[in-house]
CSV table of C-alpha atoms and ligand atoms in Angstrom, one decimal:
chain,number,residue,atom,x,y,z
R,1,MET,CA,-15.8,-16.2,-17.0
R,2,GLU,CA,-15.5,-13.4,-14.4
R,3,SER,CA,-15.1,-14.6,-10.8
R,4,GLN,CA,-17.3,-13.2,-8.1
R,5,PHE,CA,-14.2,-13.2,-5.9
R,6,ASN,CA,-12.3,-10.8,-8.1
R,7,ARG,CA,-14.7,-7.8,-7.7
R,8,ARG,CA,-14.9,-4.8,-5.6
R,9,THR,CA,-18.1,-4.1,-3.7
R,10,ASP,CA,-17.4,-0.5,-2.6
R,11,ARG,CA,-19.0,1.8,-5.1
R,12,ALA,CA,-16.9,4.8,-3.8
R,13,ARG,CA,-14.1,3.2,-5.7
R,14,PHE,CA,-15.6,4.4,-9.0
R,15,PHE,CA,-14.6,8.0,-8.0
R,16,LEU,CA,-11.3,7.1,-6.3
R,17,ASP,CA,-10.2,5.3,-9.4
R,18,ILE,CA,-9.9,8.6,-11.3
R,19,ILE,CA,-7.1,9.6,-8.9
R,20,TYR,CA,-5.7,6.1,-8.0
R,21,PRO,CA,-6.4,3.6,-10.8
R,22,SER,CA,-6.9,0.0,-9.5
R,23,LYS,CA,-3.9,-2.1,-10.5
R,24,CYS,CA,-3.6,-5.9,-10.7
R,25,PRO,CA,-1.4,-6.9,-7.8
R,26,PHE,CA,0.0,-9.8,-9.7
R,27,CYS,CA,1.2,-8.1,-13.0
R,28,GLY,CA,0.8,-4.4,-12.2
R,29,LYS,CA,-1.4,-3.6,-15.1
R,30,ALA,CA,-4.3,-1.2,-14.6
R,31,VAL,CA,-7.7,-3.0,-14.3
R,32,ARG,CA,-11.3,-1.8,-14.5
R,33,TRP,CA,-12.4,0.2,-11.4
R,34,ASP,CA,-14.5,-2.6,-10.0
R,35,MET,CA,-11.9,-5.4,-10.5
R,36,LEU,CA,-9.3,-6.4,-8.0
R,37,SER,CA,-6.9,-8.1,-10.5
R,38,CYS,CA,-6.9,-9.0,-14.2
R,39,ASP,CA,-8.8,-12.2,-15.2
R,40,GLY,CA,-5.7,-13.9,-16.6
R,41,CYS,CA,-3.7,-13.5,-13.4
R,42,PHE,CA,-6.7,-14.5,-11.2
R,43,ALA,CA,-7.2,-17.7,-13.2
R,44,ASP,CA,-3.6,-18.6,-12.8
R,45,ILE,CA,-3.6,-18.6,-8.9
R,46,GLU,CA,-3.3,-21.9,-7.2
R,47,TRP,CA,-5.9,-21.9,-4.4
R,48,THR,CA,-5.5,-24.2,-1.4
R,49,ASP,CA,-7.9,-27.1,-1.5
R,50,ASN,CA,-8.7,-30.2,0.5
R,51,SER,CA,-5.2,-31.6,0.1
R,52,PHE,CA,-4.2,-29.1,2.9
R,53,CYS,CA,-5.0,-30.3,6.4
R,54,GLY,CA,-7.9,-28.2,7.9
R,55,LYS,CA,-6.3,-28.3,11.4
R,56,CYS,CA,-2.6,-27.6,10.9
R,57,GLY,CA,-2.8,-26.0,7.4
R,58,HIS,CA,0.0,-28.2,6.0
R,59,ARG,CA,-0.3,-30.4,2.9
R,60,GLN,CA,1.9,-32.9,4.6
R,61,CYS,CA,-0.1,-33.0,7.9
R,62,ILE,CA,2.0,-32.3,11.0
R,63,CYS,CA,-0.8,-32.9,13.5
R,64,GLY,CA,0.9,-36.0,14.8
R,65,GLU,CA,4.2,-34.2,15.4
R,66,ASP,CA,3.2,-31.1,17.3
R,67,GLU,CA,0.3,-30.1,19.4
R,68,ILE,CA,-1.8,-28.0,17.1
R,69,PRO,CA,-3.8,-25.2,19.0
R,70,PHE,CA,-6.3,-24.6,16.2
R,71,THR,CA,-9.7,-26.0,15.7
R,72,ARG,CA,-9.6,-24.9,12.1
R,73,PHE,CA,-6.8,-23.6,9.8
R,74,TYR,CA,-8.0,-21.6,6.9
R,75,SER,CA,-5.8,-20.5,4.0
R,76,ALA,CA,-6.6,-18.9,0.6
R,77,MET,CA,-3.8,-19.5,-1.8
R,78,VAL,CA,-0.4,-21.3,-2.3
R,79,TYR,CA,2.6,-19.0,-2.0
R,80,ASP,CA,4.6,-19.5,-5.2
R,81,GLU,CA,6.4,-17.5,-8.0
R,82,ARG,CA,3.1,-16.4,-9.5
R,83,VAL,CA,2.0,-14.5,-6.4
R,84,LYS,CA,5.4,-13.5,-4.9
R,85,ASP,CA,5.4,-10.0,-6.4
R,86,ALA,CA,1.9,-9.4,-5.3
R,87,PHE,CA,2.8,-10.1,-1.7
R,88,ALA,CA,5.8,-7.8,-2.0
R,89,SER,CA,3.6,-5.0,-3.3
R,90,PHE,CA,1.1,-5.6,-0.5
R,91,LYS,CA,4.0,-5.4,1.9
R,92,TYR,CA,6.0,-2.5,0.6
R,93,HIS,CA,3.9,-0.5,-1.8
R,94,ALA,CA,0.5,-0.9,-0.2
R,95,ASN,CA,-1.5,-2.3,-3.2
R,96,ARG,CA,-4.3,-3.5,-1.0
R,97,ASN,CA,-6.2,-5.4,-3.7
R,98,LEU,CA,-4.4,-8.6,-2.7
R,99,GLY,CA,-5.7,-8.2,0.8
R,100,PHE,CA,-9.3,-8.0,-0.4
R,101,ILE,CA,-8.9,-11.1,-2.6
R,102,LEU,CA,-7.5,-13.1,0.3
R,103,CYS,CA,-10.2,-12.0,2.7
R,104,ASP,CA,-13.0,-12.8,0.2
R,105,MET,CA,-11.6,-16.3,-0.2
R,106,LEU,CA,-11.1,-16.9,3.6
R,107,VAL,CA,-14.6,-15.7,4.5
R,108,ASP,CA,-16.1,-18.0,1.8
R,109,LYS,CA,-14.1,-21.0,3.2
R,110,MET,CA,-15.3,-20.2,6.7
R,111,LEU,CA,-18.9,-20.2,5.6
R,112,LEU,CA,-18.4,-23.5,3.7
R,113,THR,CA,-17.4,-25.3,6.9
R,114,GLY,CA,-20.7,-24.5,8.5
R,115,ASP,CA,-19.1,-24.0,11.9
R,116,ASP,CA,-20.9,-20.6,12.3
R,117,VAL,CA,-18.4,-19.3,14.9
R,118,LYS,CA,-18.8,-15.8,16.1
R,119,TYR,CA,-15.3,-14.7,16.8
R,120,ASP,CA,-15.0,-12.4,19.8
R,121,MET,CA,-11.8,-11.0,18.4
R,122,ILE,CA,-9.4,-11.3,15.4
R,123,ILE,CA,-5.8,-11.0,16.3
R,124,PRO,CA,-3.0,-10.4,13.8
R,125,VAL,CA,0.4,-12.1,14.2
R,126,PRO,CA,2.4,-9.1,15.5
R,127,MET,CA,5.2,-7.5,13.6
R,128,ASN,CA,8.4,-6.2,15.0
R,129,PRO,CA,7.5,-2.6,16.2
R,130,LEU,CA,10.6,-1.2,14.5
R,131,LYS,CA,9.6,-2.7,11.1
R,132,LYS,CA,6.1,-1.6,11.5
R,133,HIS,CA,7.3,1.9,12.2
R,134,ILE,CA,9.4,1.9,9.1
R,135,ARG,CA,6.7,0.4,6.8
R,136,GLY,CA,3.9,2.3,8.4
R,137,TYR,CA,1.6,-0.6,8.7
R,138,ASN,CA,1.4,-4.4,9.3
R,139,GLN,CA,-0.2,-6.2,6.4
R,140,ALA,CA,-1.6,-9.0,8.7
R,141,GLU,CA,-3.3,-6.2,10.7
R,142,LEU,CA,-4.8,-4.8,7.5
R,143,MET,CA,-6.2,-8.2,6.7
R,144,THR,CA,-7.5,-8.5,10.3
R,145,ARG,CA,-9.4,-5.3,10.1
R,146,GLU,CA,-10.9,-6.3,6.8
R,147,LEU,CA,-11.9,-9.8,8.2
R,148,ALA,CA,-13.4,-8.1,11.3
R,149,LYS,CA,-15.6,-5.9,9.1
R,150,ARG,CA,-16.9,-8.9,7.1
R,151,LEU,CA,-17.4,-11.2,10.1
R,152,GLY,CA,-18.9,-8.6,12.5
R,153,SER,CA,-16.0,-8.9,14.9
R,154,VAL,CA,-13.2,-6.6,16.1
R,155,SER,CA,-9.5,-6.5,15.5
R,156,ASP,CA,-7.4,-6.7,18.6
R,157,THR,CA,-3.7,-6.0,18.7
R,158,SER,CA,-3.4,-5.7,22.5
R,159,VAL,CA,-3.1,-9.4,23.4
R,160,ILE,CA,0.2,-10.5,22.0
R,161,CYS,CA,3.3,-8.4,21.5
R,162,LYS,CA,6.4,-8.9,19.6
R,163,ALA,CA,9.7,-7.9,21.1
R,164,TYR,CA,11.7,-5.1,19.5
R,165,SER,CA,14.8,-7.0,19.0
R,166,SER,CA,15.0,-10.2,16.9
R,167,LYS,CA,17.7,-8.4,14.9
R,168,PHE,CA,20.5,-10.1,16.7
R,169,GLN,CA,19.1,-13.6,15.8
R,170,HIS,CA,21.8,-14.1,13.1
R,171,ASP,CA,24.6,-13.5,15.7
R,172,LEU,CA,23.3,-16.4,17.9
R,173,ASN,CA,24.1,-20.1,17.8
R,174,LYS,CA,21.3,-22.7,17.2
R,175,ALA,CA,20.4,-23.2,20.8
R,176,GLU,CA,20.4,-19.5,21.6
R,177,ARG,CA,18.2,-18.8,18.6
R,178,ALA,CA,15.5,-21.2,19.8
R,179,VAL,CA,15.3,-19.5,23.2
R,180,ASN,CA,15.3,-16.1,21.5
R,181,ALA,CA,12.4,-17.1,19.2
R,182,VAL,CA,10.3,-18.2,22.1
R,183,LYS,CA,11.0,-14.8,23.8
R,184,THR,CA,10.0,-13.0,20.6
R,185,PHE,CA,6.3,-13.2,21.2
R,186,TYR,CA,5.0,-12.5,24.7
R,187,PRO,CA,1.6,-11.8,26.3
R,188,SER,CA,0.6,-8.2,27.1
R,189,GLY,CA,-1.0,-9.4,30.4
R,190,LYS,CA,-4.6,-9.2,29.1
R,191,ARG,CA,-6.6,-12.3,29.7
R,192,ILE,CA,-9.0,-13.6,27.1
R,193,ASP,CA,-10.8,-16.3,29.1
R,194,GLY,CA,-13.6,-18.2,27.2
R,195,LYS,CA,-13.1,-16.1,24.1
R,196,THR,CA,-13.3,-17.4,20.5
R,197,VAL,CA,-10.3,-16.1,18.5
R,198,LEU,CA,-9.2,-16.0,14.9
R,199,LEU,CA,-5.5,-15.6,14.5
R,200,CYS,CA,-4.4,-14.0,11.2
R,201,ASP,CA,-1.2,-13.8,9.1
R,202,ASP,CA,-0.5,-12.9,5.5
R,203,ILE,CA,1.9,-15.7,4.7
R,204,THR,CA,3.0,-18.7,6.6
R,205,THR,CA,5.9,-21.0,5.7
R,206,THR,CA,6.7,-23.5,8.4
R,207,GLY,CA,3.6,-22.5,10.4
R,208,SER,CA,5.7,-22.4,13.6
R,209,THR,CA,5.0,-18.7,14.2
R,210,MET,CA,1.3,-19.2,14.0
R,211,ILE,CA,1.4,-22.3,16.2
R,212,LYS,CA,3.5,-20.4,18.8
R,213,CYS,CA,1.0,-17.5,18.8
R,214,GLY,CA,-2.0,-20.0,18.9
R,215,LYS,CA,-0.6,-21.8,21.9
R,216,LEU,CA,-0.1,-18.4,23.7
R,217,LEU,CA,-3.7,-17.5,23.0
R,218,LYS,CA,-4.8,-20.8,24.5
R,219,GLU,CA,-2.6,-20.2,27.6
R,220,LEU,CA,-4.3,-16.8,28.0
R,221,GLY,CA,-7.7,-18.5,28.3
R,222,ALA,CA,-9.1,-18.6,24.7
R,223,SER,CA,-11.8,-21.4,24.4
R,224,ARG,CA,-11.2,-21.8,20.7
R,225,VAL,CA,-8.5,-20.5,18.3
R,226,ASP,CA,-8.8,-20.8,14.5
R,227,ALA,CA,-6.1,-19.6,12.1
R,228,ALA,CA,-6.4,-17.7,8.9
R,229,ALA,CA,-3.4,-17.4,6.5
R,230,GLY,CA,-3.6,-15.5,3.3
R,231,ALA,CA,-1.0,-17.8,1.7
R,232,VAL,CA,0.8,-21.0,2.6
R,233,THR,CA,3.9,-22.5,1.0
R,234,GLY,CA,3.2,-25.7,-0.8
R,235,HIS,CA,4.6,-27.9,2.1
O,1,ZN,ZN1,-2.6,-9.3,-13.8
O,2,ZN,ZN1,-2.7,-31.6,10.1
C-alpha cells in the first residue's frame, strides 16, 4: 500500500524530474517523479510513537530531572542505521526528499494533538556560521522554512545565534567545556514577548541543545515554546 506521506504535492516536479530525477534518500535508487522515497525503505522506517514523551521527547522521560521548556515535543522518526545515510545525504548532498518526509509527518502529528497553535515564528537551532558557510545551508533551517510554509508561519533566524568558535571544545577540560557550551548559543538582543514559537532541529540525541535553546527562548519572553525534531535517537 502506498503511503500518503511518501508523495510529492508539487506538480512542477514532473518537469524538474527530467533534469534531476527524484532519488530515494534511504537507498539512493531513482523513484517515480511524485514519490519521495521507495516503498520498501519507507515501510522500514521506525516512526516515533506514544512511547516517546510528548513533553521532553525522550523514550525514557527526563521531565523529572531537568526543567523542560516545551509544552509539546514533536518528532518524526527514530535515528538508527536505516536512516543514517539519508540524514548524511540531507546534510552534505542536499537530497531534500528526507526534509519533505519529516515535515509531512511532523505537521500530521501537530494536527493530531488538536492544540491548534498558531506559531508566531519557527526558529531553527542555529548552526556554527563557519560550517554553514562551508555547507551552503543549514538543514534545520530548510525544515523550518518548509514547516513555516505548511503552518502559515514564518521562519526566523534572527533570535538566537551560535558562536563562531566551538572548534576548540576538544582542547578544553570537562568544566571548561560546560561553560563553553553555554556560551555557544546566545540571544541576538531581539525580544519575543508573548510569542508562540516552534523550535526546530533535524536530529536530536541527548536533547540538551534543544532544551538549552528552548530555555533561551522562554527567557526572551516567549509565551509558549514547542519543539519539532526530525529524528531522535532511541533513548
Ligand atoms: Zn529506497
Ligand atoms: Zn518527559
